[in-house]
PDB file of C-alpha atoms in Angstrom:
ATOM      1  CA  MET A   1       9.111  22.893 -14.568  1.00 44.00           C
ATOM      2  CA  ASN A   2      11.314  24.437 -12.241  1.00 53.00           C
ATOM      3  CA  PRO A   3      13.844  27.049 -13.156  1.00 49.00           C
ATOM      4  CA  THR A   4      16.678  24.263 -13.975  1.00 55.00           C
ATOM      5  CA  GLY A   5      14.209  22.702 -16.406  1.00 65.00           C
ATOM      6  CA  MET A   6      13.408  19.460 -14.433  1.00 75.00           C
ATOM      7  CA  ALA A   7      10.119  18.483 -14.074  1.00 91.00           C
ATOM      8  CA  SER A   8       8.833  18.947 -10.715  1.00 94.00           C
ATOM      9  CA  VAL A   9       5.733  19.510  -8.379  1.00 95.00           C
ATOM     10  CA  ARG A  10       5.096  21.594  -5.600  1.00 95.00           C
ATOM     11  CA  ILE A  11       4.032  20.346  -2.225  1.00 95.00           C
ATOM     12  CA  LEU A  12       2.680  22.705   0.171  1.00 95.00           C
ATOM     13  CA  GLY A  13       4.629  25.497  -1.704  1.00 95.00           C
ATOM     14  CA  VAL A  14       8.096  23.273  -1.641  1.00 97.00           C
ATOM     15  CA  ARG A  15       9.890  22.153  -4.747  1.00 97.00           C
ATOM     16  CA  VAL A  16      10.560  18.465  -5.420  1.00 97.00           C
ATOM     17  CA  ASP A  17      11.870  17.273  -8.417  1.00 98.00           C
ATOM     18  CA  ASP A  18      10.393  14.205 -10.658  1.00 97.00           C
ATOM     19  CA  VAL A  19      13.810  12.293 -10.581  1.00 97.00           C
ATOM     20  CA  THR A  20      14.483   8.792 -10.558  1.00 97.00           C
ATOM     21  CA  LEU A  21      17.865   7.501  -8.385  1.00 97.00           C
ATOM     22  CA  GLU A  22      19.751   7.030 -11.660  1.00 97.00           C
ATOM     23  CA  GLU A  23      18.432  10.347 -13.093  1.00 97.00           C
ATOM     24  CA  ALA A  24      19.842  11.914  -9.741  1.00 97.00           C
ATOM     25  CA  VAL A  25      23.156  10.047  -9.991  1.00 98.00           C
ATOM     26  CA  GLU A  26      23.422  11.060 -13.703  1.00 97.00           C
ATOM     27  CA  ARG A  27      22.261  14.304 -12.762  1.00 97.00           C
ATOM     28  CA  ILE A  28      25.011  15.060  -9.774  1.00 98.00           C
ATOM     29  CA  SER A  29      27.536  13.479 -12.244  1.00 98.00           C
ATOM     30  CA  GLU A  30      26.835  16.405 -14.877  1.00 97.00           C
ATOM     31  CA  MET A  31      26.965  19.145 -12.254  1.00 98.00           C
ATOM     32  CA  VAL A  32      30.539  17.540 -11.159  1.00 98.00           C
ATOM     33  CA  SER A  33      31.551  17.829 -14.601  1.00 96.00           C
ATOM     34  CA  GLY A  34      30.618  21.270 -14.710  1.00 96.00           C
ATOM     35  CA  ARG A  35      32.607  22.464 -11.682  1.00 93.00           C
ATOM     36  CA  MET A  36      30.285  24.955 -10.701  1.00 97.00           C
ATOM     37  CA  PRO A  37      28.948  24.902  -7.290  1.00 97.00           C
ATOM     38  CA  HIS A  38      25.706  23.205  -6.747  1.00 98.00           C
ATOM     39  CA  GLN A  39      23.456  22.198  -3.423  1.00 98.00           C
ATOM     40  CA  VAL A  40      21.243  19.449  -3.548  1.00 98.00           C
ATOM     41  CA  VAL A  41      18.442  18.331  -0.709  1.00 98.00           C
ATOM     42  CA  THR A  42      16.534  15.502   0.028  1.00 97.00           C
ATOM     43  CA  VAL A  43      12.828  16.683   0.858  1.00 97.00           C
ATOM     44  CA  ASN A  44      10.826  14.598   3.254  1.00 93.00           C
ATOM     45  CA  ALA A  45       7.241  15.969   4.823  1.00 91.00           C
ATOM     46  CA  GLU A  46       9.567  17.299   7.737  1.00 93.00           C
ATOM     47  CA  PHE A  47      11.173  19.642   5.578  1.00 96.00           C
ATOM     48  CA  VAL A  48       8.067  20.758   3.990  1.00 96.00           C
ATOM     49  CA  MET A  49       6.417  21.167   7.150  1.00 94.00           C
ATOM     50  CA  ARG A  50       9.419  23.048   8.832  1.00 95.00           C
ATOM     51  CA  ALA A  51       9.368  25.381   5.319  1.00 96.00           C
ATOM     52  CA  GLN A  52       6.262  26.782   6.381  1.00 95.00           C
ATOM     53  CA  HIS A  53       7.188  28.972   9.170  1.00 94.00           C
ATOM     54  CA  ASP A  54      11.324  29.061   8.852  1.00 97.00           C
ATOM     55  CA  ASP A  55      11.921  31.559   6.052  1.00 96.00           C
ATOM     56  CA  ALA A  56      15.516  30.736   5.403  1.00 97.00           C
ATOM     57  CA  PHE A  57      15.053  27.034   5.082  1.00 97.00           C
ATOM     58  CA  ARG A  58      12.401  27.414   2.665  1.00 97.00           C
ATOM     59  CA  VAL A  59      15.241  29.624   0.379  1.00 97.00           C
ATOM     60  CA  VAL A  60      17.230  27.216   0.907  1.00 98.00           C
ATOM     61  CA  LEU A  61      14.935  24.343  -0.535  1.00 98.00           C
ATOM     62  CA  GLU A  62      13.832  26.769  -3.348  1.00 97.00           C
ATOM     63  CA  GLU A  63      17.401  27.321  -4.461  1.00 97.00           C
ATOM     64  CA  ALA A  64      18.758  24.096  -4.493  1.00 98.00           C
ATOM     65  CA  SER A  65      20.106  22.755  -7.780  1.00 97.00           C
ATOM     66  CA  LEU A  66      18.107  19.352  -7.168  1.00 98.00           C
ATOM     67  CA  ALA A  67      15.334  18.499  -4.632  1.00 98.00           C
ATOM     68  CA  LEU A  68      14.954  14.571  -4.190  1.00 98.00           C
ATOM     69  CA  PRO A  69      11.883  13.204  -3.151  1.00 97.00           C
ATOM     70  CA  ASP A  70      13.227  11.663   0.068  1.00 93.00           C
ATOM     71  CA  GLY A  71      10.436   9.700   1.949  1.00 83.00           C
ATOM     72  CA  HIS A  72       7.068   7.791   1.054  1.00 86.00           C
ATOM     73  CA  GLY A  73       5.649  11.446   2.117  1.00 89.00           C
ATOM     74  CA  MET A  74       6.279  12.743  -0.918  1.00 93.00           C
ATOM     75  CA  LEU A  75       5.060  10.447  -3.244  1.00 94.00           C
ATOM     76  CA  TRP A  76       1.830   9.860  -1.171  1.00 92.00           C
ATOM     77  CA  ALA A  77       1.327  13.864  -1.233  1.00 94.00           C
ATOM     78  CA  ALA A  78       2.149  14.124  -4.987  1.00 94.00           C
ATOM     79  CA  ARG A  79      -0.530  11.499  -5.817  1.00 93.00           C
ATOM     80  CA  ARG A  80      -3.476  13.029  -3.506  1.00 91.00           C
ATOM     81  CA  LEU A  81      -2.605  16.940  -5.347  1.00 90.00           C
ATOM     82  CA  GLY A  82      -2.664  15.203  -8.880  1.00 89.00           C
ATOM     83  CA  ARG A  83       0.733  15.494  -9.806  1.00 91.00           C
ATOM     84  CA  PRO A  84       2.340  11.813  -9.121  1.00 93.00           C
ATOM     85  CA  LEU A  85       6.325  11.289  -8.495  1.00 96.00           C
ATOM     86  CA  ARG A  86       8.210   8.674 -10.191  1.00 95.00           C
ATOM     87  CA  GLU A  87      10.337   7.038  -7.388  1.00 95.00           C
ATOM     88  CA  ARG A  88      10.956   7.812  -3.620  1.00 94.00           C
ATOM     89  CA  VAL A  89      15.115   8.725  -3.610  1.00 96.00           C
ATOM     90  CA  THR A  90      16.354   8.759  -0.158  1.00 91.00           C
ATOM     91  CA  GLY A  91      19.482  10.189   1.146  1.00 90.00           C
ATOM     92  CA  ALA A  92      20.101   6.427   2.504  1.00 90.00           C
ATOM     93  CA  ASP A  93      20.045   5.171  -1.116  1.00 93.00           C
ATOM     94  CA  ALA A  94      21.853   7.875  -2.978  1.00 96.00           C
ATOM     95  CA  VAL A  95      25.131   8.340  -1.299  1.00 97.00           C
ATOM     96  CA  PRO A  96      25.854   4.516  -1.784  1.00 96.00           C
ATOM     97  CA  ALA A  97      24.970   5.087  -5.271  1.00 98.00           C
ATOM     98  CA  LEU A  98      26.740   8.434  -5.966  1.00 98.00           C
ATOM     99  CA  CYS A  99      29.655   6.882  -4.175  1.00 98.00           C
ATOM    100  CA  ALA A 100      29.791   3.958  -7.015  1.00 98.00           C
ATOM    101  CA  MET A 101      29.144   6.663  -9.377  1.00 98.00           C
ATOM    102  CA  ALA A 102      32.230   8.646  -8.106  1.00 98.00           C
ATOM    103  CA  ALA A 103      34.705   5.295  -7.714  1.00 98.00           C
ATOM    104  CA  GLU A 104      33.611   4.574 -11.590  1.00 97.00           C
ATOM    105  CA  ARG A 105      34.392   8.087 -12.715  1.00 97.00           C
ATOM    106  CA  GLY A 106      37.353   8.915 -10.672  1.00 97.00           C
ATOM    107  CA  TYR A 107      35.893  11.792  -8.414  1.00 98.00           C
ATOM    108  CA  ARG A 108      36.603  12.669  -4.691  1.00 98.00           C
ATOM    109  CA  VAL A 109      34.281  12.571  -2.096  1.00 98.00           C
ATOM    110  CA  TYR A 110      34.459  14.115   1.483  1.00 98.00           C
ATOM    111  CA  PHE A 111      32.427  13.226   4.604  1.00 98.00           C
ATOM    112  CA  LEU A 112      31.410  16.122   7.158  1.00 98.00           C
ATOM    113  CA  GLY A 113      29.363  15.722  10.168  1.00 94.00           C
ATOM    114  CA  ALA A 114      28.033  12.826  12.336  1.00 91.00           C
ATOM    115  CA  ALA A 115      29.155  11.765  15.436  1.00 90.00           C
ATOM    116  CA  GLU A 116      32.923  11.397  16.026  1.00 93.00           C
ATOM    117  CA  GLY A 117      34.271   8.246  14.127  1.00 94.00           C
ATOM    118  CA  VAL A 118      31.282   7.812  12.135  1.00 95.00           C
ATOM    119  CA  ALA A 119      31.917   9.448   8.679  1.00 95.00           C
ATOM    120  CA  GLN A 120      35.413   7.614   8.802  1.00 96.00           C
ATOM    121  CA  GLU A 121      33.408   4.318   9.410  1.00 96.00           C
ATOM    122  CA  ALA A 122      31.191   4.874   7.088  1.00 96.00           C
ATOM    123  CA  ALA A 123      33.932   5.939   4.590  1.00 96.00           C
ATOM    124  CA  ASP A 124      35.740   2.545   5.142  1.00 96.00           C
ATOM    125  CA  ARG A 125      32.640   0.759   4.582  1.00 96.00           C
ATOM    126  CA  LEU A 126      31.845   1.835   1.412  1.00 97.00           C
ATOM    127  CA  LYS A 127      35.769   1.919   0.187  1.00 95.00           C
ATOM    128  CA  THR A 128      35.597  -1.782   0.998  1.00 95.00           C
ATOM    129  CA  ARG A 129      32.601  -2.361  -1.147  1.00 94.00           C
ATOM    130  CA  LEU A 130      33.955   0.373  -3.629  1.00 96.00           C
ATOM    131  CA  PRO A 131      37.913  -0.173  -4.136  1.00 91.00           C
ATOM    132  CA  GLY A 132      38.325   2.363  -6.474  1.00 95.00           C
ATOM    133  CA  LEU A 133      36.591   5.078  -4.281  1.00 97.00           C
ATOM    134  CA  THR A 134      38.760   8.070  -3.754  1.00 98.00           C
ATOM    135  CA  ILE A 135      38.171   9.422   0.061  1.00 97.00           C
ATOM    136  CA  ALA A 136      39.197  13.003  -0.008  1.00 98.00           C
ATOM    137  CA  GLY A 137      38.327  13.390   4.006  1.00 97.00           C
ATOM    138  CA  CYS A 138      36.377  12.922   6.705  1.00 97.00           C
ATOM    139  CA  TYR A 139      35.952  15.039   9.604  1.00 97.00           C
ATOM    140  CA  ALA A 140      33.121  15.471  12.030  1.00 95.00           C
ATOM    141  CA  GLY A 141      33.475  19.086  12.783  1.00 93.00           C
ATOM    142  CA  SER A 142      30.344  21.139  13.810  1.00 93.00           C
ATOM    143  CA  PRO A 143      27.564  23.240  12.296  1.00 94.00           C
ATOM    144  CA  ALA A 144      28.572  26.370  14.673  1.00 94.00           C
ATOM    145  CA  ARG A 145      29.200  29.796  12.642  1.00 95.00           C
ATOM    146  CA  GLU A 146      32.580  29.833  14.509  1.00 96.00           C
ATOM    147  CA  ASP A 147      33.719  26.705  13.006  1.00 95.00           C
ATOM    148  CA  GLU A 148      33.058  27.337   9.643  1.00 96.00           C
ATOM    149  CA  GLN A 149      36.327  29.125   8.371  1.00 96.00           C
ATOM    150  CA  VAL A 150      38.462  26.352   9.471  1.00 96.00           C
ATOM    151  CA  ILE A 151      36.468  23.408   8.373  1.00 97.00           C
ATOM    152  CA  CYS A 152      36.285  25.462   4.432  1.00 97.00           C
ATOM    153  CA  GLU A 153      39.865  25.568   4.733  1.00 97.00           C
ATOM    154  CA  ARG A 154      40.187  21.975   5.333  1.00 97.00           C
ATOM    155  CA  ILE A 155      37.898  20.880   2.485  1.00 97.00           C
ATOM    156  CA  ARG A 156      39.478  23.531  -0.019  1.00 97.00           C
ATOM    157  CA  GLU A 157      42.892  21.765   1.006  1.00 97.00           C
ATOM    158  CA  ALA A 158      41.430  18.318   0.206  1.00 98.00           C
ATOM    159  CA  ARG A 159      39.606  19.280  -3.125  1.00 97.00           C
ATOM    160  CA  PRO A 160      36.808  16.835  -3.186  1.00 98.00           C
ATOM    161  CA  ASP A 161      34.634  16.851  -6.098  1.00 98.00           C
ATOM    162  CA  LEU A 162      31.339  15.441  -3.691  1.00 98.00           C
ATOM    163  CA  LEU A 163      30.954  16.506  -0.045  1.00 98.00           C
ATOM    164  CA  PHE A 164      28.212  14.706   2.094  1.00 98.00           C
ATOM    165  CA  VAL A 165      27.296  16.666   5.608  1.00 98.00           C
ATOM    166  CA  ALA A 166      25.823  14.876   8.022  1.00 96.00           C
ATOM    167  CA  TYR A 167      24.632  17.324  10.790  1.00 96.00           C
ATOM    168  CA  GLY A 168      20.887  16.773  10.623  1.00 91.00           C
ATOM    169  CA  ALA A 169      18.063  18.617   9.112  1.00 90.00           C
ATOM    170  CA  PRO A 170      17.663  21.962   8.517  1.00 95.00           C
ATOM    171  CA  ALA A 171      21.445  22.568   9.993  1.00 96.00           C
ATOM    172  CA  GLN A 172      23.381  20.906   7.401  1.00 97.00           C
ATOM    173  CA  ASP A 173      20.945  22.549   4.816  1.00 98.00           C
ATOM    174  CA  LEU A 174      21.605  25.840   6.212  1.00 98.00           C
ATOM    175  CA  TRP A 175      25.374  25.281   6.550  1.00 98.00           C
ATOM    176  CA  ILE A 176      25.842  24.185   3.014  1.00 98.00           C
ATOM    177  CA  HIS A 177      23.831  27.489   1.761  1.00 98.00           C
ATOM    178  CA  ARG A 178      26.081  29.555   3.951  1.00 97.00           C
ATOM    179  CA  ASN A 179      29.041  28.155   3.056  1.00 97.00           C
ATOM    180  CA  LEU A 180      28.984  26.794  -0.708  1.00 97.00           C
ATOM    181  CA  ALA A 181      30.402  29.719  -2.592  1.00 94.00           C
ATOM    182  CA  CYS A 182      33.749  29.087  -0.633  1.00 95.00           C
ATOM    183  CA  LEU A 183      34.164  25.537  -0.452  1.00 96.00           C
ATOM    184  CA  ALA A 184      35.464  25.022  -4.008  1.00 94.00           C
ATOM    185  CA  VAL A 185      33.010  22.023  -3.959  1.00 98.00           C
ATOM    186  CA  PRO A 186      31.094  20.979  -7.233  1.00 98.00           C
ATOM    187  CA  VAL A 187      28.144  19.442  -5.414  1.00 98.00           C
ATOM    188  CA  ALA A 188      27.494  19.423  -1.613  1.00 98.00           C
ATOM    189  CA  ILE A 189      24.387  17.363  -0.338  1.00 98.00           C
ATOM    190  CA  GLY A 190      22.741  17.215   2.966  1.00 97.00           C
ATOM    191  CA  VAL A 191      22.415  13.570   3.789  1.00 95.00           C
ATOM    192  CA  GLY A 192      20.948  13.548   7.459  1.00 88.00           C
ATOM    193  CA  GLY A 193      21.771  10.403   9.021  1.00 87.00           C
ATOM    194  CA  SER A 194      22.603   8.307   6.232  1.00 89.00           C
ATOM    195  CA  LEU A 195      26.162   8.420   7.448  1.00 94.00           C
ATOM    196  CA  ASP A 196      24.803   6.460  10.724  1.00 89.00           C
ATOM    197  CA  PHE A 197      23.020   3.768   8.125  1.00 87.00           C
ATOM    198  CA  ILE A 198      26.311   2.920   6.211  1.00 92.00           C
ATOM    199  CA  ALA A 199      28.437   3.048   9.228  1.00 90.00           C
ATOM    200  CA  GLY A 200      26.200   0.447  11.149  1.00 82.00           C
ATOM    201  CA  ARG A 201      25.570   2.544  13.866  1.00 77.00           C
ATOM    202  CA  VAL A 202      21.867   2.704  13.325  1.00 73.00           C
ATOM    203  CA  ARG A 203      19.637   0.070  11.976  1.00 69.00           C
ATOM    204  CA  ARG A 204      17.834   0.627   8.925  1.00 69.00           C
ATOM    205  CA  ALA A 205      14.224  -0.283   8.902  1.00 61.00           C
ATOM    206  CA  PRO A 206      13.477  -3.616   6.945  1.00 71.00           C
ATOM    207  CA  ARG A 207      12.898  -3.360   2.878  1.00 75.00           C
ATOM    208  CA  TRP A 208       9.486  -4.524   3.033  1.00 66.00           C
ATOM    209  CA  MET A 209       8.738  -1.483   6.254  1.00 64.00           C
ATOM    210  CA  ARG A 210      10.180   0.868   3.512  1.00 69.00           C
ATOM    211  CA  ASN A 211       8.525  -0.585   0.861  1.00 72.00           C
ATOM    212  CA  HIS A 212       5.483   0.473   2.651  1.00 65.00           C
ATOM    213  CA  GLY A 213       6.185   3.520   3.806  1.00 68.00           C
ATOM    214  CA  LEU A 214       6.843   2.530   7.517  1.00 60.00           C
ATOM    215  CA  GLU A 215      10.277   3.751   7.807  1.00 69.00           C
ATOM    216  CA  TRP A 216       8.934   6.230  10.060  1.00 60.00           C
ATOM    217  CA  LEU A 217       7.319   3.576  12.657  1.00 60.00           C
ATOM    218  CA  PHE A 218      10.764   1.463  12.688  1.00 55.00           C
ATOM    219  CA  ARG A 219      12.761   4.688  13.538  1.00 64.00           C
ATOM    220  CA  LEU A 220      10.184   5.627  16.087  1.00 60.00           C
ATOM    221  CA  ILE A 221      10.410   2.299  17.676  1.00 59.00           C
ATOM    222  CA  ILE A 222      14.607   2.511  18.000  1.00 59.00           C
ATOM    223  CA  GLN A 223      14.863   6.189  18.454  1.00 64.00           C
ATOM    224  CA  PRO A 224      11.714   6.719  20.697  1.00 64.00           C
ATOM    225  CA  TRP A 225      13.106  10.108  21.395  1.00 56.00           C
ATOM    226  CA  ARG A 226      12.023  11.496  17.801  1.00 57.00           C
ATOM    227  CA  TRP A 227       8.856  11.409  18.701  1.00 45.00           C
ATOM    228  CA  ARG A 228       8.609  15.224  18.747  1.00 64.00           C
ATOM    229  CA  ARG A 229       9.827  15.475  15.257  1.00 65.00           C
ATOM    230  CA  MET A 230       7.359  12.721  14.136  1.00 63.00           C
ATOM    231  CA  LEU A 231       4.603  15.193  14.859  1.00 69.00           C
ATOM    232  CA  ALA A 232       5.171  16.951  11.866  1.00 75.00           C
ATOM    233  CA  LEU A 233       3.915  13.588   9.963  1.00 80.00           C
ATOM    234  CA  PRO A 234       0.004  14.195  10.620  1.00 83.00           C
ATOM    235  CA  ARG A 235       0.150  17.765  10.456  1.00 90.00           C
ATOM    236  CA  PHE A 236       1.657  17.502   6.834  1.00 88.00           C
ATOM    237  CA  VAL A 237      -0.947  14.575   5.886  1.00 88.00           C
ATOM    238  CA  LEU A 238      -3.550  17.358   7.183  1.00 91.00           C
ATOM    239  CA  ALA A 239      -1.961  20.220   5.300  1.00 92.00           C
ATOM    240  CA  VAL A 240      -1.943  17.949   2.124  1.00 93.00           C
ATOM    241  CA  TYR A 241      -5.926  17.591   2.490  1.00 88.00           C
ATOM    242  CA  ALA A 242      -6.559  20.832   3.092  1.00 90.00           C
ATOM    243  CA  GLU A 243      -4.369  21.821  -0.164  1.00 86.00           C
ATOM    244  CA  ARG A 244      -6.541  19.725  -2.420  1.00 82.00           C
ATOM    245  CA  LEU A 245      -9.490  20.801  -0.799  1.00 78.00           C
ATOM    246  CA  THR A 246      -9.039  24.346  -1.381  1.00 77.00           C
ATOM    247  CA  ASN A 247      -7.417  23.452  -5.325  1.00 70.00           C
ATOM    248  CA  TRP A 248     -10.162  21.030  -6.043  1.00 58.00           C
ATOM    249  CA  GLY A 249     -13.070  21.929  -3.591  1.00 45.00           C
ATOM    250  CA  THR A 250     -13.488  17.893  -3.322  1.00 43.00           C
ATOM    251  CA  VAL A 251     -13.693  16.080  -0.388  1.00 38.00           C
ATOM    252  CA  ILE A 252     -11.288  12.989  -0.042  1.00 38.00           C
TER     253      ILE A 252
END
């Protein structure tokens, strides 16, 4: 169990919580109701590998109130290590689900980051699908430290209950961790490229590819510049096998 009392697993030392999408939405709703500041992270293979050498990022992941298992790599690794996770919970799925919950319960949401105009487009699309959704604000901004004070002031004035930050990892997660105390927001979550998907700026992999763990291949085909980031995936696989060999002394 992790310090918050939720069941979790350790994948190469990084905590990943064993939650379903439905459970995550309910847990985040409880966080909003409690009004204390919380950070939610979406852990995937790239996050885990980054944490192996980035001490600041590792601290952010460890201190998060909720660490969602984002990516088939988390489910695959957990099974190989003998501690299976029940469900994959991606940021792209969590954002619409959380917005549906916010519309139902009267929570205000704020979209920060992505390219200019993307957050507003995503908000407009979600508002069309969820007429009861209250958009507290949209702003591209920047993860640069010199812009933090102005951005924090804008968010405090907007009084959101949920803050979605799309600066990409690890910038978005480090940004939230640095500014969480001054934002006066109950829940802030880094959502990577989720706003691009929702806004229709980037195509998401077909469902059959997502179901078979091939979303990474689709992203590589439509965004070939990501190939350097994708190098983390084979390193992740090798590291997971090495950990199993070390812990169990068996050949897979």
